[in-house]
PDB file of C-alpha atoms and ligand atoms in Angstrom:
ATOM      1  CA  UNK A  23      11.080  36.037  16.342  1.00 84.00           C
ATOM      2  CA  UNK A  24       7.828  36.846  15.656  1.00 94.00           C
ATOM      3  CA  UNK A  25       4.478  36.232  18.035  1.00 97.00           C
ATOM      4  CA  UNK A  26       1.517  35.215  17.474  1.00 98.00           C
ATOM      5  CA  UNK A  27      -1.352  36.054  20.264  1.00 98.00           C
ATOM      6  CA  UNK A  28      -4.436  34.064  20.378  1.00 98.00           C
ATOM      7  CA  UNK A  29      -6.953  37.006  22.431  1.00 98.00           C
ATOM      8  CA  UNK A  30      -9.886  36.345  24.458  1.00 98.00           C
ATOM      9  CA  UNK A  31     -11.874  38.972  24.145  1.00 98.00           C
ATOM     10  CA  UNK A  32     -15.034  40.168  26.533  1.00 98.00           C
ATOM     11  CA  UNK A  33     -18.511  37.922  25.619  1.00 98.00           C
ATOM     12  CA  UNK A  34     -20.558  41.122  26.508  1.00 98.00           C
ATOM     13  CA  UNK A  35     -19.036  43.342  28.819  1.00 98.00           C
ATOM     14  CA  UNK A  36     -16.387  45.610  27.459  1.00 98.00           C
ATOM     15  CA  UNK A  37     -14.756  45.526  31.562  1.00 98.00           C
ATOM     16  CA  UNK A  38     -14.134  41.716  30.948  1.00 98.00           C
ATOM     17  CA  UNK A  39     -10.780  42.050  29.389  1.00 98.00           C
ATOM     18  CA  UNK A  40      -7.360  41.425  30.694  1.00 98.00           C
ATOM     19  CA  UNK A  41      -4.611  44.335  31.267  1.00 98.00           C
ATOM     20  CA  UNK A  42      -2.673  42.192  29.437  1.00 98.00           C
ATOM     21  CA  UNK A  43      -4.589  41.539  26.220  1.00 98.00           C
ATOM     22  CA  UNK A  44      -5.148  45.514  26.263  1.00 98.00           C
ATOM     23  CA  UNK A  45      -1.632  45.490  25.898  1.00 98.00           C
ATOM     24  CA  UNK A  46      -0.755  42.768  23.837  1.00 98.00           C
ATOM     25  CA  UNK A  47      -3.762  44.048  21.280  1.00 98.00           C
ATOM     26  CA  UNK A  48      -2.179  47.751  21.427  1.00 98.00           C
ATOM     27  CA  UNK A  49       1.440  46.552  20.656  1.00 98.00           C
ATOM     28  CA  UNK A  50       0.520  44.458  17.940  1.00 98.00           C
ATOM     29  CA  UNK A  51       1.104  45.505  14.594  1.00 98.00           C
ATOM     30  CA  UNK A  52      -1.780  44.039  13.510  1.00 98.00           C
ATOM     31  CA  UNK A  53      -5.058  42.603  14.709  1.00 98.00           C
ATOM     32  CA  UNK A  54      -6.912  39.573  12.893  1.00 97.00           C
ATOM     33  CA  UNK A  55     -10.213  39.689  13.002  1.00 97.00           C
ATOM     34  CA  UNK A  56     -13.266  37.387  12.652  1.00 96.00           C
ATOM     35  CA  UNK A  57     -15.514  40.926  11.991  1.00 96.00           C
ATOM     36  CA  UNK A  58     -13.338  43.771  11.825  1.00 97.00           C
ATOM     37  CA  UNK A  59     -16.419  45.936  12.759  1.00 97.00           C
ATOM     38  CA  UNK A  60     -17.399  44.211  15.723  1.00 97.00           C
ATOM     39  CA  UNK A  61     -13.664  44.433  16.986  1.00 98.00           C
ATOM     40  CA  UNK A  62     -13.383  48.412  16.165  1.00 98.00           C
ATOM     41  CA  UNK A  63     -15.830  48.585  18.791  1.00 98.00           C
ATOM     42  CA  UNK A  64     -14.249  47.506  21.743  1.00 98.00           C
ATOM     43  CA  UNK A  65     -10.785  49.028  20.270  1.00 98.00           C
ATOM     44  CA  UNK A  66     -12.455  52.539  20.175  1.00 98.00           C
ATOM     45  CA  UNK A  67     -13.352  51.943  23.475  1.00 98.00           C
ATOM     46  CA  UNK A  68     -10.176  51.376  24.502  1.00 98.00           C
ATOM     47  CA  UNK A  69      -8.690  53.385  22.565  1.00 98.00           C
ATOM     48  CA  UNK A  70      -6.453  51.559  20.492  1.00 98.00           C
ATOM     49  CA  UNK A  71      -5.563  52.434  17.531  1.00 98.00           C
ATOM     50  CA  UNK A  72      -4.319  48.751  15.874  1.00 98.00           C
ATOM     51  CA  UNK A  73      -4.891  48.019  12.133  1.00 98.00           C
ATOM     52  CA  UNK A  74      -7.043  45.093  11.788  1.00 98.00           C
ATOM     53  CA  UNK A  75      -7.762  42.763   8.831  1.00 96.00           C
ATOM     54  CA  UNK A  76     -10.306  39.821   8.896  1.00 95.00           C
ATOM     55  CA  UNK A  77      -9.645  36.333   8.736  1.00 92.00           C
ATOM     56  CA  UNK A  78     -12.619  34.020   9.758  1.00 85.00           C
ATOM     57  CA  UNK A  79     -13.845  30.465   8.906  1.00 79.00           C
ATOM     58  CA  UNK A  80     -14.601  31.685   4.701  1.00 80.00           C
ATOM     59  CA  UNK A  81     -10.960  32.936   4.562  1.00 80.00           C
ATOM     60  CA  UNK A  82      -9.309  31.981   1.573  1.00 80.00           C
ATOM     61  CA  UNK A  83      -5.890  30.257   1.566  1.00 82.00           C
ATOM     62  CA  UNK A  84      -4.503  33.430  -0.216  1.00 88.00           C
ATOM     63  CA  UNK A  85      -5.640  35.296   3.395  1.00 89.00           C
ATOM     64  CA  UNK A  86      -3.730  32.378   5.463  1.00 90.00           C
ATOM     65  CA  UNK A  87      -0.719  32.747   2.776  1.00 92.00           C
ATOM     66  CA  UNK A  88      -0.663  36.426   3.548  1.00 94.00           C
ATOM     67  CA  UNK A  89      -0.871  36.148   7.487  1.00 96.00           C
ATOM     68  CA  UNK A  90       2.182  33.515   6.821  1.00 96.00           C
ATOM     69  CA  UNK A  91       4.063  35.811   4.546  1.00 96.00           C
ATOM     70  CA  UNK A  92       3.660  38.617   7.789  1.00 97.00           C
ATOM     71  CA  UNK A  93       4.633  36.276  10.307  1.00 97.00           C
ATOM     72  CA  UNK A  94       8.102  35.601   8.457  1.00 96.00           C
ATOM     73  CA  UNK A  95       8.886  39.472   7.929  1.00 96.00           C
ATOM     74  CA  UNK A  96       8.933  39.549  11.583  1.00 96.00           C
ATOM     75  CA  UNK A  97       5.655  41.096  12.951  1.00 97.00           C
ATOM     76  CA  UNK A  98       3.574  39.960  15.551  1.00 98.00           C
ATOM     77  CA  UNK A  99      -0.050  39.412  14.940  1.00 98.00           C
ATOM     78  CA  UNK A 100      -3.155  39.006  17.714  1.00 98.00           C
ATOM     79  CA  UNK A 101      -6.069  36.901  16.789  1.00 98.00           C
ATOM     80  CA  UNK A 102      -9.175  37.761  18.552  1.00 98.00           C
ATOM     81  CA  UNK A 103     -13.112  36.274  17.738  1.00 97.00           C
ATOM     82  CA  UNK A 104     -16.134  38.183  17.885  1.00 97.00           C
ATOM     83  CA  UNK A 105     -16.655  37.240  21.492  1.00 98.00           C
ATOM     84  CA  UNK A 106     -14.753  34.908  24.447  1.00 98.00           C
ATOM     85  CA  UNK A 107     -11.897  33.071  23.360  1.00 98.00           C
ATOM     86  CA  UNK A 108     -10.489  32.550  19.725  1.00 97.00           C
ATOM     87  CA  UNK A 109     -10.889  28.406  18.659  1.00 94.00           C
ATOM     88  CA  UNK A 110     -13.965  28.126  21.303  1.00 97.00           C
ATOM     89  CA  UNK A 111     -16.907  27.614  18.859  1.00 96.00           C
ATOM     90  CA  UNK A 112     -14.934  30.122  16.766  1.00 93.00           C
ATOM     91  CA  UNK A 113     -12.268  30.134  13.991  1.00 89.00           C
ATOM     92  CA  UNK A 114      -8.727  30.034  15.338  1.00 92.00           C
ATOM     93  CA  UNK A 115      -7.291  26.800  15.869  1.00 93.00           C
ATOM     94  CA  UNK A 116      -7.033  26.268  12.213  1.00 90.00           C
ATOM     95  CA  UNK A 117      -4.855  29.192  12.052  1.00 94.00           C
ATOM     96  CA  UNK A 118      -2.785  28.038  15.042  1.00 95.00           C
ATOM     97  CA  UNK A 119      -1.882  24.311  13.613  1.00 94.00           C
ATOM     98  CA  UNK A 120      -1.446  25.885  10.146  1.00 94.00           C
ATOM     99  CA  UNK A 121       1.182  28.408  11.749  1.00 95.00           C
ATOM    100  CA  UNK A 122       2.375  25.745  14.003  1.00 96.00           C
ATOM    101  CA  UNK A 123       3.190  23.205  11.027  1.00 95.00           C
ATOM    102  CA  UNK A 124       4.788  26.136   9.093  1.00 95.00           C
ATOM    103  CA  UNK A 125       7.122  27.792  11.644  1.00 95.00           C
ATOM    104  CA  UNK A 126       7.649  24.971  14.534  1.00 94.00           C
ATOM    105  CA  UNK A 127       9.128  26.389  17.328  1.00 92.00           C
ATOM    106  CA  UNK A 128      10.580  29.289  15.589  1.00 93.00           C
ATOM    107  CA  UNK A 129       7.610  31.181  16.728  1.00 96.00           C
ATOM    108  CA  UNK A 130       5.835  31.916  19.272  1.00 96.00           C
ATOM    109  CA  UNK A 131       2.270  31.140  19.620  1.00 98.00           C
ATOM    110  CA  UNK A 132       0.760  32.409  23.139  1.00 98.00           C
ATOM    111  CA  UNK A 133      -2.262  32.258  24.603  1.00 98.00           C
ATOM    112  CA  UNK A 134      -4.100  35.304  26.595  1.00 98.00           C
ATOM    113  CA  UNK A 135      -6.641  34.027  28.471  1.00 98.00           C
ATOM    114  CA  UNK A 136      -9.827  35.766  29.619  1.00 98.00           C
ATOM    115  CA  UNK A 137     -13.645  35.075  28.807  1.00 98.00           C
ATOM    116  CA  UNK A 138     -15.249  32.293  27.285  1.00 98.00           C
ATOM    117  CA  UNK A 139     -19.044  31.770  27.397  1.00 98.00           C
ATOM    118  CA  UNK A 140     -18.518  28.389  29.002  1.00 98.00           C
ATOM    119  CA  UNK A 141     -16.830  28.856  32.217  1.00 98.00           C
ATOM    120  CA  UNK A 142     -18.437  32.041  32.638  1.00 98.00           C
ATOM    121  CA  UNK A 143     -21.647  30.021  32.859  1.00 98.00           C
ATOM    122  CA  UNK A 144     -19.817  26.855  34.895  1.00 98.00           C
ATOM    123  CA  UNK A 145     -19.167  29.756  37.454  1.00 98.00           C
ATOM    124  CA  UNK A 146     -22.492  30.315  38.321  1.00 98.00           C
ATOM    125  CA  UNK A 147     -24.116  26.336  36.902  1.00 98.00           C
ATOM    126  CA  UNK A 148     -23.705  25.339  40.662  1.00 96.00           C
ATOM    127  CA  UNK A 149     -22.439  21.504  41.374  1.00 95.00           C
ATOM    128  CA  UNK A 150     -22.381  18.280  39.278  1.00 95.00           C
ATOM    129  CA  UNK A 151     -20.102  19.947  36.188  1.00 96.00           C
ATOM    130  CA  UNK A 152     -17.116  18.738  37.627  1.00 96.00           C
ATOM    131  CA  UNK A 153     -16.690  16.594  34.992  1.00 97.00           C
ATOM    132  CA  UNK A 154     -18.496  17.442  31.598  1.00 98.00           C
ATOM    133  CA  UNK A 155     -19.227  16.582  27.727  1.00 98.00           C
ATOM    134  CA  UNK A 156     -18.322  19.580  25.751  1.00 98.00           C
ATOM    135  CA  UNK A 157     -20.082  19.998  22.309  1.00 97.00           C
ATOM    136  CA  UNK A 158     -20.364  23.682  21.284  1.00 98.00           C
ATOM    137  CA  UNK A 159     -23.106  24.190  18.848  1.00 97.00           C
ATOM    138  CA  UNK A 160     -25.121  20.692  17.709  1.00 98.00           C
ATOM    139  CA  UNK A 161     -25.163  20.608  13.802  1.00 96.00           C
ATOM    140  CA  UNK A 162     -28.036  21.648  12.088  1.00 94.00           C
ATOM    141  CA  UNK A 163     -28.634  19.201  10.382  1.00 92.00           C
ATOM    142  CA  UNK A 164     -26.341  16.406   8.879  1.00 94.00           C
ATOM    143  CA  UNK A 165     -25.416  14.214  12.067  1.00 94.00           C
ATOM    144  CA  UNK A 166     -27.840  16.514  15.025  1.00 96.00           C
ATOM    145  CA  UNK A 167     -29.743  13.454  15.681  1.00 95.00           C
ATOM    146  CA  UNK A 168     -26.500  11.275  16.260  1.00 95.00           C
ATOM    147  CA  UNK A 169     -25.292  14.081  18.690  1.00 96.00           C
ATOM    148  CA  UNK A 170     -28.788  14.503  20.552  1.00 97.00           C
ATOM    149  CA  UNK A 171     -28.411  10.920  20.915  1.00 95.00           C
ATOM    150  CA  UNK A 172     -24.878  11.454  22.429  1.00 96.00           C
ATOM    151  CA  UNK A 173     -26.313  13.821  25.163  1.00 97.00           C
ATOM    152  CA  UNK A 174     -28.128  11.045  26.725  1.00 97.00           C
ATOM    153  CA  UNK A 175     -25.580   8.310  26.549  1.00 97.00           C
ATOM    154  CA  UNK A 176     -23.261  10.566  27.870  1.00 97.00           C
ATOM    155  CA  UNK A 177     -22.350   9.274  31.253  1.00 95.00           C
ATOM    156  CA  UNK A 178     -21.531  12.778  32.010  1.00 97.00           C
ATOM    157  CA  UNK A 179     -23.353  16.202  31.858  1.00 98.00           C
ATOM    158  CA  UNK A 180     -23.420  17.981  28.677  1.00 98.00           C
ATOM    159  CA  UNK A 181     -22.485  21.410  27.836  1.00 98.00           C
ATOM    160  CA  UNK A 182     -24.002  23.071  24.485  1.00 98.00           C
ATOM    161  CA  UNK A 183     -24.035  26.675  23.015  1.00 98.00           C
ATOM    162  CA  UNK A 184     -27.219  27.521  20.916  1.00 97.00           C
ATOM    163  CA  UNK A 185     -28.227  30.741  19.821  1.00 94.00           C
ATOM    164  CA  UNK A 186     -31.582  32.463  20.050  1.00 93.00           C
ATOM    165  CA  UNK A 187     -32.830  30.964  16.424  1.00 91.00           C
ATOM    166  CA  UNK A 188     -32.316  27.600  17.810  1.00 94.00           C
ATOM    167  CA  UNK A 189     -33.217  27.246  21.430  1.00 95.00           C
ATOM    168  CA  UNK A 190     -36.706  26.064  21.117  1.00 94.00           C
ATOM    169  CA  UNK A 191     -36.149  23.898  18.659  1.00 95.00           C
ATOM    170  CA  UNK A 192     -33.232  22.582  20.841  1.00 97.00           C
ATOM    171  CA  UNK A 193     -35.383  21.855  24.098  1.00 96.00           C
ATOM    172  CA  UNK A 194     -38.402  20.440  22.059  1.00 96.00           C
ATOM    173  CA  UNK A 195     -35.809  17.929  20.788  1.00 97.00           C
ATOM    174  CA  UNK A 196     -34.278  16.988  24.326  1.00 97.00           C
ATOM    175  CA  UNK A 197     -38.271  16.849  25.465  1.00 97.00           C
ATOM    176  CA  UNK A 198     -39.519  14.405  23.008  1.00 97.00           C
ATOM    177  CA  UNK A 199     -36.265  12.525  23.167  1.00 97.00           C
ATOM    178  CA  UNK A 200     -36.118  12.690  27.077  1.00 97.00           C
ATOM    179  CA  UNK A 201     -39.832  11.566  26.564  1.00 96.00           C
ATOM    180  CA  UNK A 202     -39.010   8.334  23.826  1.00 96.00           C
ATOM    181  CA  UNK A 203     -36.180   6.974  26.213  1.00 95.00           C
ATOM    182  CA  UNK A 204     -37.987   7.388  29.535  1.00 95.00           C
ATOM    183  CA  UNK A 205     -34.870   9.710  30.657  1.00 96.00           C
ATOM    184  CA  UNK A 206     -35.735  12.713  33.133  1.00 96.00           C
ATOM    185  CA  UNK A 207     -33.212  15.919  32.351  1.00 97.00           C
ATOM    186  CA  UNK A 208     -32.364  18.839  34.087  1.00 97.00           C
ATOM    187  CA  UNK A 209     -31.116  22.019  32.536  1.00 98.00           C
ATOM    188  CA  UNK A 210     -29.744  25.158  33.403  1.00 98.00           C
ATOM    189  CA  UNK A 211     -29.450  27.552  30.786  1.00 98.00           C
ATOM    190  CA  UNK A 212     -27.059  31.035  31.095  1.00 98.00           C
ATOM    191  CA  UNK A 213     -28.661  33.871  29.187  1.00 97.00           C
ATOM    192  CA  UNK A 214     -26.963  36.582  27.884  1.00 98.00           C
ATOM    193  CA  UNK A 215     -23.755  36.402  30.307  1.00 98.00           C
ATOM    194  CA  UNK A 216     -22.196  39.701  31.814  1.00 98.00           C
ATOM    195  CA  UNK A 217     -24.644  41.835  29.517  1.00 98.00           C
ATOM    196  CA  UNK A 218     -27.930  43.546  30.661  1.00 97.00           C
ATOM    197  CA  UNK A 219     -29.844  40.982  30.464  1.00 95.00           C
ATOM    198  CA  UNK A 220     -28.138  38.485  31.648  1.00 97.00           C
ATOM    199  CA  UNK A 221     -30.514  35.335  33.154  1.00 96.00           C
ATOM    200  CA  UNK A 222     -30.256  32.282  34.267  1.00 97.00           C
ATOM    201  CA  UNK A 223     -32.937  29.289  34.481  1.00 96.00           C
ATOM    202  CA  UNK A 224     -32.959  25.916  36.480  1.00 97.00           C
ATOM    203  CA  UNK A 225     -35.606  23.142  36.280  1.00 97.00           C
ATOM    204  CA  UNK A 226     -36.943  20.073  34.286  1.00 97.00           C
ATOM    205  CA  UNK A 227     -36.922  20.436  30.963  1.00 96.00           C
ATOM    206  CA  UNK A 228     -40.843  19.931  30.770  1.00 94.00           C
ATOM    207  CA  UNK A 229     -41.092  23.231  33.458  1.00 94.00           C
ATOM    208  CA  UNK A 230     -37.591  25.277  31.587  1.00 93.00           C
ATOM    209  CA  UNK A 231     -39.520  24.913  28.100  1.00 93.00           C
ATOM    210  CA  UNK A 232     -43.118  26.088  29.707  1.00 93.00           C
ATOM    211  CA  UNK A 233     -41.110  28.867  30.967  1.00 91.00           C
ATOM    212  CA  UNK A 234     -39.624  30.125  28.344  1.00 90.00           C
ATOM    213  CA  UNK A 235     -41.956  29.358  25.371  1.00 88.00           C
ATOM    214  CA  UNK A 236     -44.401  31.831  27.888  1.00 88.00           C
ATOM    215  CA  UNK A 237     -42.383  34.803  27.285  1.00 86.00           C
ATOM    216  CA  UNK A 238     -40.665  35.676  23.929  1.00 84.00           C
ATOM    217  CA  UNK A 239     -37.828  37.918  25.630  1.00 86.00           C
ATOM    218  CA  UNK A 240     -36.556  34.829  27.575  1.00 86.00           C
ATOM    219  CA  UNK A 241     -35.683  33.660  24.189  1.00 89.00           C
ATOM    220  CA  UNK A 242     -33.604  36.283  22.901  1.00 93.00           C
ATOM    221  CA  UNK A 243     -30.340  36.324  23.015  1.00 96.00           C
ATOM    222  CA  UNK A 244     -27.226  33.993  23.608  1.00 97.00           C
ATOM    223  CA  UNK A 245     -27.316  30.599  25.658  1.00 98.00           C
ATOM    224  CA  UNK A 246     -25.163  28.230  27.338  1.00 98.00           C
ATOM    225  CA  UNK A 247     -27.109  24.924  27.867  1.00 98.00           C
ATOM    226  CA  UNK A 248     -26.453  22.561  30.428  1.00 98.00           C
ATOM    227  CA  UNK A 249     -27.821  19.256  30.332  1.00 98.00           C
ATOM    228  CA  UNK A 250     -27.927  16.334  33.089  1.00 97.00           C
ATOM    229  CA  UNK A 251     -29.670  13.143  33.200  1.00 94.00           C
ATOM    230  CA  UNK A 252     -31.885  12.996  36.203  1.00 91.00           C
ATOM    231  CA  UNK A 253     -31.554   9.072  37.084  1.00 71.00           C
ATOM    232  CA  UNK A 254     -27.565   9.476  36.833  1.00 54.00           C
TER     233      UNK A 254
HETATM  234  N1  SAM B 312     -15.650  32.028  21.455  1.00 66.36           N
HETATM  235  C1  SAM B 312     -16.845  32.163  22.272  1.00 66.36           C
HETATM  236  C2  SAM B 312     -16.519  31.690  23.679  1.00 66.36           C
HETATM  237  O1  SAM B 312     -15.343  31.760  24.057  1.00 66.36           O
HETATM  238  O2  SAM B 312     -17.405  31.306  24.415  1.00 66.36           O
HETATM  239  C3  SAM B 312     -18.013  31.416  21.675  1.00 66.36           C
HETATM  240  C4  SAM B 312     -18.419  31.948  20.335  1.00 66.36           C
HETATM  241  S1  SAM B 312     -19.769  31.095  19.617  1.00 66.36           S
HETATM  242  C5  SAM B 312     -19.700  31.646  17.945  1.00 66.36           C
HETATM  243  C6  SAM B 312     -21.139  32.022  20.174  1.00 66.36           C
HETATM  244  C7  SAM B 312     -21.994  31.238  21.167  1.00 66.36           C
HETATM  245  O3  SAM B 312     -21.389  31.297  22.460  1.00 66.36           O
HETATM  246  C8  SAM B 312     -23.388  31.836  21.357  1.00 66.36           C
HETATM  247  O4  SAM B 312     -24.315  31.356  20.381  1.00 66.36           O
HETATM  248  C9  SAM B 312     -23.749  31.340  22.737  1.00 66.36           C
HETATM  249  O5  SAM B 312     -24.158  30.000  22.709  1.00 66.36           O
HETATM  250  C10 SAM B 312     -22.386  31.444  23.446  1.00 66.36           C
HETATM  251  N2  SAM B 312     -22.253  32.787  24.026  1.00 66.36           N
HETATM  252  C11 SAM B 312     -21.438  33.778  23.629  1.00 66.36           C
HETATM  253  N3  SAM B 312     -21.612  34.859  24.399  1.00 66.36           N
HETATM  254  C12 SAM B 312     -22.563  34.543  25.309  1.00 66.36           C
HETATM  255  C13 SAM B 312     -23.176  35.242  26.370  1.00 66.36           C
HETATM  256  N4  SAM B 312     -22.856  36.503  26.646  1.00 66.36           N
HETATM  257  N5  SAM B 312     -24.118  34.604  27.108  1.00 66.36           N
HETATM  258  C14 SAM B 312     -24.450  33.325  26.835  1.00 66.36           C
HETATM  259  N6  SAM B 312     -23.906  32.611  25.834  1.00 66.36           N
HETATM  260  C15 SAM B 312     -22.968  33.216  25.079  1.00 66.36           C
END
């Protein structure tokens, strides 16, 4: 029976990876990738010597149909993302319910666990995300103002990825609407997690946004946002 391994895969440092996914990515006969390049790197540096083919979200179904067509000849395939875990903000879990509805439970689909962006910044957020609102990254822009609008009627804290394009635009839009519905926030915002400059920033978001807009370099990079309503 063949497997199919959904990887996690380190969000910036090459250490963060599992002894298992080493494995599992070394014994597979072949590796999916969302950027073949960008996986080639942390293979070389592990030294495994895997072929890889991409599939990400422009895949066409002739790409699924051929990932199918190696599933059923018996070999077993890993899926890993650029970074963190596959289906997190990233393709994957379109692959795993089309594979699902096509083989049942005469395959295996397994999971190897390891890094994902979000609970590497809940590790170090500090209380009140016990409970939290999940989004990933707020649209662009059909439906972002019915999502900003979500984050404060959330009755709990929201978590958001944004990426360095997007992050001022993102905290002038909590401002104003913080502003408009007389609702105080508090952010903390992770900053490029296990890499070099990895950051981390705590505060209003009238104080977080004069930060950061002072300095360009705290606005490079990758973010984890996390939002809570002060009067909650
Ligand atoms: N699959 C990944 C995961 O498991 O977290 C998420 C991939 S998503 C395309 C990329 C976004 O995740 C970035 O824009 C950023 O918001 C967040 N992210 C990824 N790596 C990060 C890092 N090292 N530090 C902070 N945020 C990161």
């Amino acid at each position: 029976m063949s497997i199919l391994s959904i990887v996690a895969t380190p969000i910036g440092n090459l250490e963060d990876i599992s002894l298992r996914a080493l494995r599992v990515l070394r014994e597979a006969d072949l590796i999916l990738c969302e950027d073949t390049r960008t996986t080639q790197h942390l293979l070389q540096h592990y030294q495994i010597r895997t072929k890889t083919i991409s599939y990400h979200k422009y895949s066409q179904d002739s790409k699924l149909e051929k990932i199918i067509k190696l599933l059923r000849s018996g070999q077993n395939l890993a899926l890993v993302s650029d970074a963190g875990t596959p289906a997190v903000s990233d393709p994957g879990s379109w692959l795993v319910s089309r594979v699902r509805q096509e083989f049942g439970s005469q395959l295996v689909i397994e999971s190897i666990p390891g890094p994902a962006a979000l609970t590497t910044a809940l590790a170090i957020a500090g209380t009140g995300f016990d409970s939290f609102l999940f989004l990933g990254f707020l649209p662009h822009k059909k439906g972002r103002q019915t999502k900003l609008k979500d984050i404060f009627d959330s009755k709990y804290p929201v978590i958001l990825y944004e990426s360095k394009h997007r992050l001022l635009k993102l905290l002038e839009e909590l401002q104003l609407l913080s502003v408009n519905l007389s609702s105080p926030l508090e952010l903390r915002i992770a900053r490029e997690l296990t890499k070099l400059h990895e950051s981390f920033y705590q505060g209003e978001i009238n104080d977080l946004l004069k930060q950061l807009s002072e300095n360009a370099n705290n606005l490079k990079g990758e973010f984890v946002v996390l939002i809570k309503k002060l009067n909650k």
